PDB file of C-alpha atoms in Angstrom:
ATOM      1  CA  MET A   1      15.752  20.465 -12.894  1.00 48.00           C
ATOM      2  CA  LEU A   2      16.588  16.868 -11.914  1.00 45.00           C
ATOM      3  CA  VAL A   3      13.345  16.111 -10.084  1.00 46.00           C
ATOM      4  CA  LYS A   4      11.249  17.331 -13.013  1.00 50.00           C
ATOM      5  CA  LYS A   5      13.348  15.314 -15.448  1.00 46.00           C
ATOM      6  CA  THR A   6      13.035  12.113 -13.403  1.00 46.00           C
ATOM      7  CA  ALA A   7       9.348  12.753 -12.870  1.00 50.00           C
ATOM      8  CA  SER A   8       8.908  12.972 -16.617  1.00 43.00           C
ATOM      9  CA  LEU A   9      10.852   9.740 -17.053  1.00 45.00           C
ATOM     10  CA  LEU A  10       8.709   8.048 -14.425  1.00 50.00           C
ATOM     11  CA  LEU A  11       5.563   9.314 -16.079  1.00 49.00           C
ATOM     12  CA  GLY A  12       6.753   8.137 -19.497  1.00 44.00           C
ATOM     13  CA  VAL A  13       7.590   4.657 -18.242  1.00 47.00           C
ATOM     14  CA  ILE A  14       4.259   4.290 -16.513  1.00 47.00           C
ATOM     15  CA  LEU A  15       2.210   5.595 -19.423  1.00 43.00           C
ATOM     16  CA  ILE A  16       3.875   3.050 -21.711  1.00 42.00           C
ATOM     17  CA  LEU A  17       3.176   0.292 -19.200  1.00 44.00           C
ATOM     18  CA  SER A  18      -0.452   1.385 -18.881  1.00 42.00           C
ATOM     19  CA  LEU A  19      -0.893   1.232 -22.628  1.00 37.00           C
ATOM     20  CA  LEU A  20       0.618  -2.236 -22.752  1.00 38.00           C
ATOM     21  CA  SER A  21      -1.049  -3.809 -19.748  1.00 44.00           C
ATOM     22  CA  GLY A  22      -3.952  -1.618 -18.704  1.00 48.00           C
ATOM     23  CA  CYS A  23      -5.073  -1.056 -15.165  1.00 71.00           C
ATOM     24  CA  GLY A  24      -4.853  -4.107 -12.948  1.00 55.00           C
ATOM     25  CA  GLY A  25      -7.871  -5.137 -10.980  1.00 43.00           C
ATOM     26  CA  LYS A  26     -10.460  -5.237 -13.777  1.00 32.00           C
ATOM     27  CA  PRO A  27      -9.926  -7.550 -16.740  1.00 30.00           C
ATOM     28  CA  GLU A  28     -10.465  -6.144 -20.198  1.00 29.00           C
ATOM     29  CA  PRO A  29     -13.365  -7.793 -22.021  1.00 24.00           C
ATOM     30  CA  GLU A  30     -11.188  -9.087 -24.865  1.00 27.00           C
ATOM     31  CA  THR A  31      -8.726 -10.869 -22.554  1.00 27.00           C
ATOM     32  CA  PRO A  32     -10.508 -11.895 -19.358  1.00 29.00           C
ATOM     33  CA  ASP A  33      -7.507 -13.767 -17.952  1.00 34.00           C
ATOM     34  CA  SER A  34      -4.925 -11.085 -18.723  1.00 32.00           C
ATOM     35  CA  GLN A  35      -5.168  -9.264 -15.384  1.00 37.00           C
ATOM     36  CA  PRO A  36      -5.972 -10.244 -11.818  1.00 39.00           C
ATOM     37  CA  ASP A  37      -9.299  -9.083 -10.392  1.00 38.00           C
ATOM     38  CA  GLN A  38      -8.245  -9.630  -6.798  1.00 39.00           C
ATOM     39  CA  ALA A  39      -5.007  -9.240  -4.921  1.00 40.00           C
ATOM     40  CA  SER A  40      -2.615 -12.011  -5.813  1.00 41.00           C
ATOM     41  CA  PRO A  41       1.010 -12.674  -4.949  1.00 44.00           C
ATOM     42  CA  ALA A  42       2.425 -12.764  -8.475  1.00 43.00           C
ATOM     43  CA  GLU A  43       6.027 -12.998  -7.349  1.00 55.00           C
ATOM     44  CA  GLY A  44       8.293 -12.187  -4.468  1.00 84.00           C
ATOM     45  CA  ALA A  45       8.358  -8.406  -4.190  1.00 91.00           C
ATOM     46  CA  ALA A  46      12.158  -8.441  -3.927  1.00 90.00           C
ATOM     47  CA  ALA A  47      12.231  -9.384  -7.622  1.00 90.00           C
ATOM     48  CA  LEU A  48      10.825  -5.922  -8.382  1.00 93.00           C
ATOM     49  CA  GLY A  49      13.791  -4.188  -6.750  1.00 93.00           C
ATOM     50  CA  SER A  50      14.314  -2.364  -3.468  1.00 95.00           C
ATOM     51  CA  LEU A  51      13.823   1.071  -1.951  1.00 97.00           C
ATOM     52  CA  SER A  52      17.199   1.476  -0.277  1.00 96.00           C
ATOM     53  CA  SER A  53      18.416   4.446  -2.344  1.00 97.00           C
ATOM     54  CA  PHE A  54      16.025   6.959  -3.867  1.00 98.00           C
ATOM     55  CA  THR A  55      14.730  10.511  -3.797  1.00 98.00           C
ATOM     56  CA  ALA A  56      11.090  11.352  -4.446  1.00 98.00           C
ATOM     57  CA  GLY A  57       8.975  14.469  -4.662  1.00 98.00           C
ATOM     58  CA  THR A  58       5.819  14.575  -2.542  1.00 98.00           C
ATOM     59  CA  LEU A  59       2.440  15.992  -3.480  1.00 98.00           C
ATOM     60  CA  ASP A  60       2.911  18.835  -0.985  1.00 96.00           C
ATOM     61  CA  GLY A  61       6.247  19.861  -2.525  1.00 97.00           C
ATOM     62  CA  GLY A  62       8.511  18.078  -0.056  1.00 97.00           C
ATOM     63  CA  THR A  63      11.125  15.360  -0.445  1.00 98.00           C
ATOM     64  CA  PHE A  64      10.907  11.729   0.643  1.00 98.00           C
ATOM     65  CA  THR A  65      13.946   9.419   0.680  1.00 98.00           C
ATOM     66  CA  GLN A  66      15.269   6.151   2.043  1.00 98.00           C
ATOM     67  CA  ASP A  67      15.900   8.028   5.324  1.00 98.00           C
ATOM     68  CA  ASP A  68      12.128   8.309   5.800  1.00 98.00           C
ATOM     69  CA  VAL A  69      11.822   4.565   5.186  1.00 98.00           C
ATOM     70  CA  ALA A  70      14.603   3.923   7.720  1.00 98.00           C
ATOM     71  CA  ALA A  71      12.622   5.855  10.353  1.00 98.00           C
ATOM     72  CA  LYS A  72       9.855   3.199  10.306  1.00 98.00           C
ATOM     73  CA  ASP A  73       9.889  -0.545  10.916  1.00 98.00           C
ATOM     74  CA  VAL A  74       7.641  -1.045   7.875  1.00 98.00           C
ATOM     75  CA  THR A  75       6.558   1.276   5.080  1.00 98.00           C
ATOM     76  CA  VAL A  76       3.662   0.202   2.871  1.00 98.00           C
ATOM     77  CA  PHE A  77       3.974   1.550  -0.695  1.00 98.00           C
ATOM     78  CA  ASN A  78       0.775   1.585  -2.757  1.00 98.00           C
ATOM     79  CA  PHE A  79       1.397   2.328  -6.452  1.00 98.00           C
ATOM     80  CA  TRP A  80      -1.674   3.706  -8.189  1.00 98.00           C
ATOM     81  CA  ALA A  81      -2.791   5.874 -11.096  1.00 97.00           C
ATOM     82  CA  LEU A  82      -5.490   8.437 -11.804  1.00 98.00           C
ATOM     83  CA  THR A  83      -6.430   6.379 -14.865  1.00 96.00           C
ATOM     84  CA  CYS A  84      -7.083   3.262 -12.731  1.00 97.00           C
ATOM     85  CA  PRO A  85     -10.662   3.074 -11.328  1.00 97.00           C
ATOM     86  CA  PRO A  86      -9.855   0.128  -8.966  1.00 96.00           C
ATOM     87  CA  CYS A  87      -6.980   2.171  -7.514  1.00 97.00           C
ATOM     88  CA  ILE A  88      -9.304   5.051  -6.706  1.00 97.00           C
ATOM     89  CA  ALA A  89     -12.014   2.708  -5.394  1.00 97.00           C
ATOM     90  CA  GLU A  90      -9.664   1.192  -2.788  1.00 97.00           C
ATOM     91  CA  MET A  91      -8.224   4.528  -1.606  1.00 98.00           C
ATOM     92  CA  PRO A  92     -10.797   5.033   1.216  1.00 98.00           C
ATOM     93  CA  ASP A  93      -9.821   1.598   2.620  1.00 97.00           C
ATOM     94  CA  ILE A  94      -6.136   2.555   2.409  1.00 98.00           C
ATOM     95  CA  ALA A  95      -6.944   5.822   4.204  1.00 98.00           C
ATOM     96  CA  ASP A  96      -8.740   3.966   7.009  1.00 97.00           C
ATOM     97  CA  PHE A  97      -5.860   1.492   7.357  1.00 97.00           C
ATOM     98  CA  GLU A  98      -3.288   4.290   7.479  1.00 97.00           C
ATOM     99  CA  LYS A  99      -5.155   6.105  10.246  1.00 96.00           C
ATOM    100  CA  ALA A 100      -5.307   2.958  12.393  1.00 96.00           C
ATOM    101  CA  LEU A 101      -1.548   2.259  12.348  1.00 96.00           C
ATOM    102  CA  PRO A 102       0.925   2.739  15.200  1.00 96.00           C
ATOM    103  CA  ASP A 103       3.844   5.132  14.729  1.00 95.00           C
ATOM    104  CA  ASN A 104       6.346   2.464  13.608  1.00 97.00           C
ATOM    105  CA  VAL A 105       4.405   1.671  10.407  1.00 98.00           C
ATOM    106  CA  ALA A 106       3.616   4.090   7.574  1.00 98.00           C
ATOM    107  CA  VAL A 107       1.584   4.031   4.361  1.00 98.00           C
ATOM    108  CA  VAL A 108       2.883   5.949   1.350  1.00 98.00           C
ATOM    109  CA  THR A 109       0.981   6.169  -1.916  1.00 98.00           C
ATOM    110  CA  VAL A 110       2.799   6.657  -5.208  1.00 98.00           C
ATOM    111  CA  CYS A 111       0.651   8.236  -7.923  1.00 98.00           C
ATOM    112  CA  LEU A 112       2.380   7.162 -11.117  1.00 97.00           C
ATOM    113  CA  ASP A 113       0.628   9.714 -13.325  1.00 97.00           C
ATOM    114  CA  GLY A 114       0.300  12.457 -10.724  1.00 96.00           C
ATOM    115  CA  TYR A 115       3.088  14.781 -11.852  1.00 96.00           C
ATOM    116  CA  GLY A 116       1.409  17.682 -13.610  1.00 96.00           C
ATOM    117  CA  SER A 117      -2.020  16.550 -12.340  1.00 96.00           C
ATOM    118  CA  GLU A 118      -1.569  17.497  -8.702  1.00 97.00           C
ATOM    119  CA  ASP A 119      -5.062  18.975  -8.322  1.00 98.00           C
ATOM    120  CA  SER A 120      -6.652  15.725  -9.529  1.00 98.00           C
ATOM    121  CA  VAL A 121      -4.482  13.721  -7.135  1.00 98.00           C
ATOM    122  CA  ARG A 122      -5.490  15.956  -4.229  1.00 98.00           C
ATOM    123  CA  GLU A 123      -9.157  15.575  -5.126  1.00 98.00           C
ATOM    124  CA  VAL A 124      -8.930  11.768  -5.088  1.00 98.00           C
ATOM    125  CA  LEU A 125      -7.046  11.746  -1.773  1.00 98.00           C
ATOM    126  CA  ASP A 126      -9.333  14.333  -0.151  1.00 98.00           C
ATOM    127  CA  ASN A 127     -12.431  12.371  -1.193  1.00 98.00           C
ATOM    128  CA  ALA A 128     -10.887   9.203   0.245  1.00 98.00           C
ATOM    129  CA  GLY A 129      -9.728  10.874   3.466  1.00 98.00           C
ATOM    130  CA  PHE A 130      -6.095   9.858   2.949  1.00 98.00           C
ATOM    131  CA  GLU A 131      -3.781  12.037   5.052  1.00 96.00           C
ATOM    132  CA  GLY A 132      -0.456  10.270   4.572  1.00 96.00           C
ATOM    133  CA  VAL A 133       2.421  10.957   2.189  1.00 98.00           C
ATOM    134  CA  THR A 134       1.869  10.741  -1.569  1.00 98.00           C
ATOM    135  CA  LEU A 135       4.777  10.677  -4.015  1.00 98.00           C
ATOM    136  CA  ILE A 136       4.407  12.042  -7.547  1.00 98.00           C
ATOM    137  CA  SER A 137       7.990  11.877  -8.867  1.00 96.00           C
ATOM    138  CA  GLY A 138      11.119   9.945  -8.127  1.00 96.00           C
ATOM    139  CA  GLU A 139      14.551   8.729  -9.100  1.00 97.00           C
ATOM    140  CA  GLY A 140      16.897   5.912  -8.132  1.00 97.00           C
ATOM    141  CA  ASP A 141      15.337   2.751  -6.755  1.00 97.00           C
ATOM    142  CA  LEU A 142      11.810   4.194  -6.837  1.00 97.00           C
ATOM    143  CA  LEU A 143      12.043   4.860 -10.572  1.00 96.00           C
ATOM    144  CA  ASP A 144      13.484   1.389 -11.182  1.00 96.00           C
ATOM    145  CA  LEU A 145      10.771  -0.297  -9.128  1.00 96.00           C
ATOM    146  CA  ALA A 146       8.005   1.651 -10.907  1.00 95.00           C
ATOM    147  CA  GLY A 147       9.435   0.541 -14.229  1.00 94.00           C
ATOM    148  CA  ASN A 148       9.179  -3.099 -13.138  1.00 94.00           C
ATOM    149  CA  LEU A 149       5.477  -2.929 -12.257  1.00 93.00           C
ATOM    150  CA  MET A 150       3.010  -4.644 -14.574  1.00 91.00           C
ATOM    151  CA  TYR A 151      -0.310  -3.557 -13.061  1.00 93.00           C
ATOM    152  CA  THR A 152      -1.906  -0.954 -10.854  1.00 95.00           C
ATOM    153  CA  PRO A 153      -2.706  -1.017  -8.058  1.00 97.00           C
ATOM    154  CA  THR A 154       0.380  -2.792  -6.737  1.00 96.00           C
ATOM    155  CA  THR A 155       1.362  -2.681  -3.070  1.00 97.00           C
ATOM    156  CA  VAL A 156       4.753  -3.638  -1.617  1.00 97.00           C
ATOM    157  CA  PHE A 157       6.031  -3.754   1.952  1.00 97.00           C
ATOM    158  CA  ALA A 158       9.489  -2.389   2.763  1.00 97.00           C
ATOM    159  CA  ASP A 159      11.495  -2.906   5.930  1.00 97.00           C
ATOM    160  CA  SER A 160      13.606  -0.160   7.487  1.00 97.00           C
ATOM    161  CA  HIS A 161      16.492  -0.981   5.121  1.00 97.00           C
ATOM    162  CA  GLY A 162      14.298  -0.531   2.069  1.00 97.00           C
ATOM    163  CA  ALA A 163      14.223  -4.255   1.287  1.00 96.00           C
ATOM    164  CA  LEU A 164      10.898  -5.477  -0.085  1.00 96.00           C
ATOM    165  CA  VAL A 165       9.567  -8.346   2.010  1.00 95.00           C
ATOM    166  CA  GLY A 166       7.014 -10.997   1.080  1.00 93.00           C
ATOM    167  CA  GLU A 167       4.890 -10.858  -2.036  1.00 93.00           C
ATOM    168  CA  ALA A 168       3.806  -7.954  -4.194  1.00 93.00           C
ATOM    169  CA  MET A 169       0.072  -7.438  -3.684  1.00 94.00           C
ATOM    170  CA  ILE A 170      -1.495  -6.909  -7.095  1.00 93.00           C
ATOM    171  CA  GLY A 171      -5.067  -5.678  -7.370  1.00 91.00           C
ATOM    172  CA  GLY A 172      -7.406  -4.878  -4.545  1.00 87.00           C
ATOM    173  CA  PRO A 173      -7.926  -7.521  -1.853  1.00 92.00           C
ATOM    174  CA  ALA A 174     -11.504  -8.172  -0.701  1.00 92.00           C
ATOM    175  CA  ASP A 175     -10.504  -7.222   2.859  1.00 95.00           C
ATOM    176  CA  LEU A 176      -7.710  -4.707   2.380  1.00 96.00           C
ATOM    177  CA  SER A 177      -7.152  -4.034   6.075  1.00 96.00           C
ATOM    178  CA  ALA A 178      -6.730  -7.730   6.924  1.00 96.00           C
ATOM    179  CA  ALA A 179      -4.479  -8.394   3.921  1.00 96.00           C
ATOM    180  CA  TYR A 180      -2.279  -5.373   4.616  1.00 97.00           C
ATOM    181  CA  LEU A 181      -2.078  -6.161   8.328  1.00 97.00           C
ATOM    182  CA  GLU A 182      -0.961  -9.733   7.618  1.00 96.00           C
ATOM    183  CA  ALA A 183       1.737  -8.511   5.218  1.00 96.00           C
ATOM    184  CA  VAL A 184       2.911  -5.826   7.664  1.00 97.00           C
ATOM    185  CA  ASN A 185       3.189  -8.397  10.450  1.00 97.00           C
ATOM    186  CA  GLN A 186       5.136 -10.771   8.189  1.00 95.00           C
ATOM    187  CA  THR A 187       7.543  -7.940   7.429  1.00 96.00           C
ATOM    188  CA  LEU A 188       7.882  -7.090  11.131  1.00 97.00           C
ATOM    189  CA  ALA A 189       8.468 -10.749  12.032  1.00 95.00           C
ATOM    190  CA  ALA A 190      11.122 -11.089   9.317  1.00 92.00           C
ATOM    191  CA  GLY A 191      12.985  -8.202  10.977  1.00 93.00           C
ATOM    192  CA  GLY A 192      12.606  -9.594  14.493  1.00 94.00           C
ATOM    193  CA  LYS A 193      10.050  -6.928  15.465  1.00 94.00           C
ATOM    194  CA  ASP A 194       6.834  -7.349  17.427  1.00 95.00           C
ATOM    195  CA  GLU A 195       3.628  -7.724  15.445  1.00 94.00           C
ATOM    196  CA  ILE A 196       0.998  -5.016  15.595  1.00 96.00           C
ATOM    197  CA  SER A 197      -2.747  -5.027  16.073  1.00 93.00           C
ATOM    198  CA  LEU A 198      -4.919  -2.305  14.629  1.00 88.00           C
ATOM    199  CA  GLU A 199      -7.062  -2.377  17.777  1.00 68.00           C
ATOM    200  CA  ASP A 200      -3.995  -1.334  19.804  1.00 52.00           C
ATOM    201  CA  ALA A 201      -2.985   1.461  17.460  1.00 48.00           C
TER     202      ALA A 201
END
């Protein structure tokens, strides 16, 4: 089955990356400068790829594609892993941010090692209160983008065409809601859309 095959490829790529670079957000003792401990714009997110053509499997057994991205002005993609404690620690903040958004903005989490560990993924998300979409497999642009990531968590912001706007957010920002809101509004402004306020959502 194609989705299972691509999910396995995605899992393989990410496991290799995790072995090489570890989980972003907490430096390893031997190399304290090897990983960021706060969110940092390492490079323009567009250098990582785009999300204009892909198919992904969701945690609940559904399908998510570029058509779902096109239905929103901005989609926030948070790439995380079960093996990444900082990723799990920031999930309640992501859940709160997602619940405060207006309908034209969405948050999607991508659990890079979630295929085959669906119960563990659900437990993390349930504990955090996250009710949005979570992807656990993918092909096309999503697979390519995941292969270009160096650390988890990494968050990117896609416009309705699937283009990644602004900087990739690596690691967990001290004030996730404020950092995400600023990046969402930059993405909206780049597309000629009105900015949002969480108070108005």
